[in-house]
């Protein structure tokens, strides 16, 4: 199992100074993650989602990280594919350039973005995006590989042109797809793409989705393949805060998760802005707040007043890698047994201090990752 750190550039204070601190902190965290043995660093793409995600130009952030690292994989994911956001020619050019400059360390995922707030910023109706996303995702690897490209589609038209540069990896970097629902996970598998399940799922949810993904991948039609090779790989979100003090880690992690949940509900479900005056609450108080919020959501669902998907409700799960290094190991072993190939460790949740993230990365490098690497080495030797 691989270990990656994932960035949203989430923050409570949205002043310019705070934005700058958040990005500088993310750089420090990514560089330290390479030093501590992490396998990858991923950055999302979102637009116009105040507090929830200020990572609107992940290609710039990742290029900056790639230039200061040597080994860690550079995860560009997911790239939003509505053509006015990211034209497929520009996606192919940017990813190939990043792949060259990182000497073949790029992974990239594709998707459409999650909110009308984002789609509307570029003049789109979110409900009408999927066909153009599909057209673009099939086209991008062709642009990366073919000497010249010509395309006359419903949404994208490209006269015959040579597109440069070509990627470092042959024939192109591994491709992934964002999966917020079971249906999209099956679609990713049926197209031979890695699945990226970002959320707050339980290990039991992961095991169920792993079965869906593997079954769909095994029975896929090769004619539906996106790109020039299949990439069977399941990435799952894993909120993580580690400390020698279990209560401290759970308090910081659950507070961050509470902010994350409220921020996503604000933009995805029309809820109020995140609470910012509960910093002294205990882990137990945060857990109780989650239970109350979940009960309210279920009530609304029963009354059919607001649409809430499983991806939105799973954030009320409080069973994550929050605690001591041994707590984290125990939780990660459950994800490993559930079938995860890679964990996308979410630490930068709004209220989480930079120092807590750096401490978490240190514990991962000193204790958690070595534990799994030693276990894998013993398994190979046996």
C-alpha positions as CSV (number, residue, x, y, z in Angstrom):
1,X,0.0,0.0,0.0
2,X,1.2,3.5,-0.9
3,X,1.0,6.6,1.3
4,X,0.3,10.0,-0.2
5,X,-0.6,13.4,1.2
6,X,-3.4,15.4,-0.4
7,X,-3.9,19.1,-0.5
8,X,-7.1,21.2,-0.8
9,X,-5.6,24.5,0.5
10,X,-8.4,24.8,3.0
11,X,-8.5,27.6,5.5
12,X,-10.5,29.4,8.1
13,X,-9.1,32.9,7.6
14,X,-9.3,33.9,3.9
15,X,-7.1,37.0,4.0
16,X,-4.2,37.3,1.6
17,X,-1.8,36.7,4.4
18,X,-3.6,33.5,5.5
19,X,-3.7,32.2,1.9
20,X,0.1,32.8,1.6
21,X,0.7,31.0,4.9
22,X,-1.4,28.1,3.8
23,X,0.5,27.6,0.5
24,X,3.9,28.1,2.2
25,X,2.9,25.5,4.8
26,X,1.8,23.1,2.1
27,X,5.1,23.4,0.4
28,X,6.9,22.6,3.7
29,X,4.6,19.7,4.3
30,X,5.1,18.2,0.8
31,X,8.9,18.5,1.0
32,X,8.9,16.9,4.5
33,X,6.6,14.2,3.2
34,X,9.3,13.1,0.7
35,X,11.9,13.2,3.4
36,X,9.7,11.0,5.7
37,X,9.1,8.3,3.0
38,X,5.7,9.2,1.6
39,X,5.1,7.9,-1.9
40,X,3.1,10.7,-3.4
41,X,1.7,14.2,-3.1
42,X,-1.6,15.0,-4.7
43,X,-3.3,18.4,-5.2
44,X,-7.0,18.9,-6.1
45,X,-8.5,21.5,-8.4
46,X,-11.4,23.6,-7.2
47,X,-12.6,27.1,-8.1
48,X,-14.6,29.8,-6.2
49,X,-15.1,27.7,-3.1
50,X,-14.1,30.1,-0.3
51,X,-12.6,28.4,2.7
52,X,-13.3,24.9,1.4
53,X,-10.5,24.9,-1.3
54,X,-8.2,27.6,-2.6
55,X,-6.2,25.2,-4.7
56,X,-7.3,26.6,-8.0
57,X,-4.0,26.2,-9.9
58,X,-2.6,22.8,-8.8
59,X,-0.4,22.7,-11.8
60,X,1.6,25.6,-10.5
61,X,1.8,24.2,-7.0
62,X,2.9,20.8,-8.2
63,X,5.5,22.2,-10.5
64,X,7.0,24.1,-7.6
65,X,7.0,20.9,-5.5
66,X,8.5,18.8,-8.4
67,X,11.3,21.2,-8.8
68,X,12.3,20.7,-5.1
69,X,11.9,17.0,-4.9
70,X,13.6,13.9,-6.4
71,X,11.6,10.8,-5.6
72,X,8.0,11.5,-4.6
73,X,5.2,11.0,-7.1
74,X,3.4,14.1,-8.3
75,X,-0.3,13.6,-8.3
76,X,-2.3,16.1,-10.4
77,X,-5.8,15.2,-9.5
78,X,-8.2,15.7,-10.3
79,X,-8.1,18.0,-13.3
80,X,-11.5,19.5,-14.1
81,X,-12.2,18.9,-17.8
82,X,-14.9,21.3,-18.9
83,X,-13.1,22.8,-21.9
84,X,-13.4,26.4,-20.7
85,X,-11.8,25.4,-17.4
86,X,-9.1,23.2,-19.0
87,X,-9.1,22.6,-22.7
88,X,-7.8,19.1,-23.5
89,X,-4.8,20.5,-25.5
90,X,-3.7,22.6,-22.5
91,X,-4.2,19.6,-20.2
92,X,-2.0,17.4,-22.4
93,X,0.6,20.1,-22.7
94,X,0.8,20.9,-19.0
95,X,0.8,17.3,-17.8
96,X,3.5,16.3,-20.3
97,X,5.7,19.3,-19.3
98,X,5.3,18.5,-15.6
99,X,6.1,14.8,-16.4
100,X,9.3,15.8,-18.2
101,X,10.5,18.2,-15.6
102,X,9.8,15.7,-12.8
103,X,11.5,12.9,-14.8
104,X,8.5,10.8,-15.1
105,X,6.9,11.1,-11.6
106,X,3.4,12.3,-12.7
107,X,0.0,10.7,-12.0
108,X,-3.1,12.6,-13.2
109,X,-6.8,12.2,-12.5
110,X,-9.8,13.7,-14.4
111,X,-13.2,14.8,-13.3
112,X,-15.8,17.6,-13.7
113,X,-15.7,19.5,-10.4
114,X,-18.4,19.0,-7.8
115,X,-20.6,22.2,-7.6
116,X,-22.7,24.5,-9.7
117,X,-20.6,27.3,-8.0
118,X,-17.6,26.1,-9.9
119,X,-19.4,25.1,-13.2
120,X,-21.2,28.5,-13.3
121,X,-17.9,30.3,-12.9
122,X,-17.0,29.1,-16.4
123,X,-20.5,29.5,-17.8
124,X,-21.7,25.9,-17.4
125,X,-24.6,24.0,-16.0
126,X,-23.2,21.2,-13.8
127,X,-25.9,18.8,-14.9
128,X,-24.9,19.1,-18.5
129,X,-21.1,18.6,-18.1
130,X,-20.6,14.8,-18.2
131,X,-20.7,14.3,-22.0
132,X,-18.0,16.9,-22.6
133,X,-16.0,15.4,-19.7
134,X,-16.2,12.0,-21.4
135,X,-15.1,13.5,-24.8
136,X,-12.2,15.2,-23.2
137,X,-10.9,12.3,-21.1
138,X,-10.7,10.0,-24.2
139,X,-9.0,12.7,-26.2
140,X,-6.2,13.8,-23.8
141,X,-4.1,10.6,-24.0
142,X,-4.4,10.6,-27.8
143,X,-3.0,14.2,-27.9
144,X,-0.1,13.0,-25.7
145,X,0.8,10.1,-27.9
146,X,-0.1,10.9,-31.5
147,X,2.3,13.1,-33.6
148,X,-0.6,15.1,-34.8
149,X,-4.2,15.4,-33.6
150,X,-7.4,16.2,-35.3
151,X,-10.8,16.1,-33.6
152,X,-14.3,17.1,-34.7
153,X,-16.4,16.3,-31.7
154,X,-19.7,17.7,-30.3
155,X,-18.0,19.8,-27.7
156,X,-14.4,20.0,-28.8
157,X,-13.0,20.8,-32.2
158,X,-9.3,20.8,-33.0
159,X,-7.9,21.2,-36.6
160,X,-5.0,19.0,-37.4
161,X,-2.1,20.2,-35.3
162,X,1.2,18.8,-33.8
163,X,1.0,19.2,-30.0
164,X,4.1,19.4,-27.9
165,X,5.8,18.3,-25.7
166,X,5.2,14.5,-25.3
167,X,5.4,13.1,-21.8
168,X,8.5,11.5,-20.2
169,X,6.5,8.3,-19.3
170,X,5.7,6.0,-22.1
171,X,3.2,6.2,-23.6
172,X,1.8,8.7,-21.0
173,X,1.4,9.0,-17.2
174,X,-1.1,6.8,-15.4
175,X,-4.6,8.0,-15.4
176,X,-7.3,8.2,-12.7
177,X,-10.8,9.3,-12.3
178,X,-12.6,11.0,-9.4
179,X,-15.3,8.8,-7.9
180,X,-17.8,10.3,-5.5
181,X,-20.5,7.6,-6.1
182,X,-20.6,3.8,-6.7
183,X,-21.7,4.5,-10.2
184,X,-18.7,6.6,-11.0
185,X,-16.3,4.1,-9.5
186,X,-17.8,1.4,-11.8
187,X,-17.4,3.8,-14.7
188,X,-13.7,4.3,-13.8
189,X,-13.1,0.6,-13.6
190,X,-15.0,-0.1,-16.9
191,X,-12.7,2.4,-18.6
192,X,-9.5,1.0,-17.2
193,X,-8.8,4.0,-15.0
194,X,-7.5,4.2,-11.4
195,X,-10.3,5.1,-9.0
196,X,-9.9,8.0,-6.6
197,X,-12.4,7.9,-3.7
198,X,-11.9,11.1,-1.7
199,X,-14.0,11.3,1.4
200,X,-14.5,10.0,4.9
201,X,-15.6,6.4,4.2
202,X,-15.2,3.6,6.7
203,X,-13.0,0.7,6.0
204,X,-16.2,-1.3,5.5
205,X,-17.3,1.1,2.8
206,X,-13.9,0.8,1.2
207,X,-14.1,-3.0,1.2
208,X,-17.5,-2.8,-0.5
209,X,-16.3,-0.3,-3.1
210,X,-13.2,-2.3,-3.7
211,X,-15.3,-5.3,-4.7
212,X,-17.3,-3.1,-7.0
213,X,-14.2,-1.7,-8.6
214,X,-12.3,-5.0,-9.0
215,X,-15.4,-6.8,-10.4
216,X,-16.0,-4.0,-12.9
217,X,-12.3,-3.8,-13.9
218,X,-12.1,-7.6,-14.5
219,X,-15.2,-7.6,-16.7
220,X,-14.5,-4.3,-18.6
221,X,-14.7,-4.0,-22.4
222,X,-11.2,-3.2,-23.8
223,X,-12.9,-1.0,-26.4
224,X,-13.9,1.4,-23.7
225,X,-10.3,1.9,-22.4
226,X,-9.3,5.5,-21.7
227,X,-5.7,5.9,-22.6
228,X,-3.3,3.4,-24.0
229,X,-3.0,1.0,-21.0
230,X,-5.2,0.0,-18.0
231,X,-4.4,1.3,-14.6
232,X,-6.0,-0.9,-11.9
233,X,-5.4,1.1,-8.7
234,X,-7.8,2.1,-5.9
235,X,-7.0,5.3,-4.0
236,X,-9.0,6.1,-0.9
237,X,-9.2,9.2,1.3
238,X,-7.8,8.8,4.8
239,X,-8.1,11.8,7.2
240,X,-5.1,11.6,9.5
241,X,-3.7,13.4,12.5
242,X,-1.1,11.6,14.7
243,X,0.4,12.6,18.0
244,X,1.8,10.9,21.1
245,X,-1.2,12.4,22.9
246,X,-4.3,10.5,21.6
247,X,-6.8,12.9,22.9
248,X,-5.0,15.8,21.3
249,X,-4.8,14.1,17.9
250,X,-8.5,13.2,18.0
251,X,-9.5,16.7,19.1
252,X,-7.5,18.3,16.3
253,X,-8.6,15.8,13.7
254,X,-12.3,15.9,14.5
255,X,-12.3,19.7,14.7
256,X,-10.7,19.8,11.3
257,X,-13.2,17.3,10.0
258,X,-16.0,19.3,11.5
259,X,-14.8,22.4,9.6
260,X,-14.4,20.4,6.4
261,X,-17.9,18.9,6.7
262,X,-19.5,22.3,7.2
263,X,-17.5,23.9,4.4
264,X,-18.5,21.3,1.9
265,X,-22.1,21.5,3.0
266,X,-22.0,25.2,2.5
267,X,-21.0,24.9,-1.1
268,X,-22.5,21.5,-2.0
269,X,-25.7,21.7,0.0
270,X,-26.5,25.3,0.7
271,X,-25.7,25.2,4.4
272,X,-24.3,28.0,6.5
273,X,-20.7,28.9,6.7
274,X,-18.4,26.8,9.0
275,X,-18.3,27.4,12.7
276,X,-15.1,29.2,13.8
277,X,-15.7,29.6,17.6
278,X,-15.4,26.0,18.8
279,X,-11.6,25.7,19.2
280,X,-11.8,24.6,22.8
281,X,-14.2,21.8,22.3
282,X,-13.1,18.3,23.2
283,X,-13.0,15.3,20.9
284,X,-16.1,14.0,22.5
285,X,-17.9,17.3,21.9
286,X,-17.0,17.2,18.3
287,X,-18.2,13.6,18.0
288,X,-21.6,14.7,19.5
289,X,-21.8,17.5,17.0
290,X,-21.3,15.1,14.2
291,X,-24.1,12.8,15.6
292,X,-26.5,15.8,15.8
293,X,-25.7,16.9,12.3
294,X,-26.1,13.4,10.9
295,X,-29.5,13.1,12.6
296,X,-30.6,16.4,11.1
297,X,-29.4,15.3,7.6
298,X,-31.4,12.0,7.9
299,X,-34.5,13.9,8.9
300,X,-34.1,16.2,5.9
301,X,-33.6,13.2,3.7
302,X,-36.8,11.5,5.0
303,X,-38.7,14.7,4.3
304,X,-37.1,15.0,0.9
305,X,-36.2,18.6,1.5
306,X,-32.6,18.6,0.3
307,X,-30.6,16.2,-1.9
308,X,-27.8,14.6,0.1
309,X,-25.7,11.9,-1.4
310,X,-23.8,9.1,0.4
311,X,-20.6,11.0,-0.4
312,X,-21.9,13.9,1.6
313,X,-23.1,11.9,4.6
314,X,-20.0,9.8,5.0
315,X,-18.2,12.8,6.5
316,X,-20.1,12.2,9.7
317,X,-18.0,9.0,10.2
318,X,-15.6,9.7,13.1
319,X,-13.5,6.5,12.7
320,X,-10.3,7.7,11.1
321,X,-6.5,7.6,11.6
322,X,-6.7,10.1,14.5
323,X,-4.6,9.1,17.5
324,X,-1.2,7.7,18.3
325,X,1.1,6.1,15.7
326,X,-0.2,2.7,16.8
327,X,-3.8,3.9,16.4
328,X,-2.9,5.0,12.9
329,X,-1.3,1.7,12.1
330,X,-4.3,-0.2,13.3
331,X,-6.6,1.9,11.2
332,X,-4.4,1.8,8.1
333,X,-4.2,-2.0,8.3
334,X,-8.0,-2.1,8.1
335,X,-7.8,0.0,4.9
336,X,-5.1,-2.3,3.6
337,X,-7.3,-5.4,4.3
338,X,-10.2,-3.6,2.6
339,X,-8.2,-3.5,-0.7
340,X,-6.9,0.1,-0.8
341,X,-3.8,0.4,-3.1
342,X,-3.1,3.9,-2.0
343,X,-4.3,6.1,0.9
344,X,-4.7,9.8,0.2
345,X,-4.0,11.3,3.6
346,X,-6.0,14.4,4.3
347,X,-4.4,16.5,7.0
348,X,-4.9,20.1,5.8
349,X,-8.4,20.4,7.1
350,X,-9.2,24.1,7.7
351,X,-8.5,24.4,11.4
352,X,-5.6,21.9,11.7
353,X,-2.4,23.8,12.6
354,X,0.7,23.5,10.5
355,X,2.6,22.1,13.5
356,X,0.1,19.3,13.9
357,X,0.5,18.3,10.2
358,X,4.3,18.3,10.5
359,X,4.1,16.2,13.6
360,X,1.8,13.8,11.8
361,X,4.2,13.5,8.9
362,X,7.1,12.9,11.3
363,X,5.2,10.0,13.0
364,X,4.3,8.6,9.6
365,X,8.0,8.6,8.6
366,X,9.5,7.4,11.9
367,X,6.9,4.7,12.8
368,X,4.0,4.1,10.5
369,X,5.5,3.8,7.0
370,X,8.5,1.7,8.3
371,X,6.0,-0.7,9.9
372,X,4.2,-1.3,6.7
373,X,7.4,-1.5,4.6
374,X,8.9,-4.1,7.0
375,X,5.7,-6.1,6.9
376,X,5.7,-6.1,3.1
377,X,9.4,-7.2,3.0
378,X,8.6,-10.1,5.3
379,X,5.7,-11.1,3.1
380,X,7.9,-11.0,0.0
381,X,10.6,-13.1,1.7
382,X,8.0,-15.7,2.8
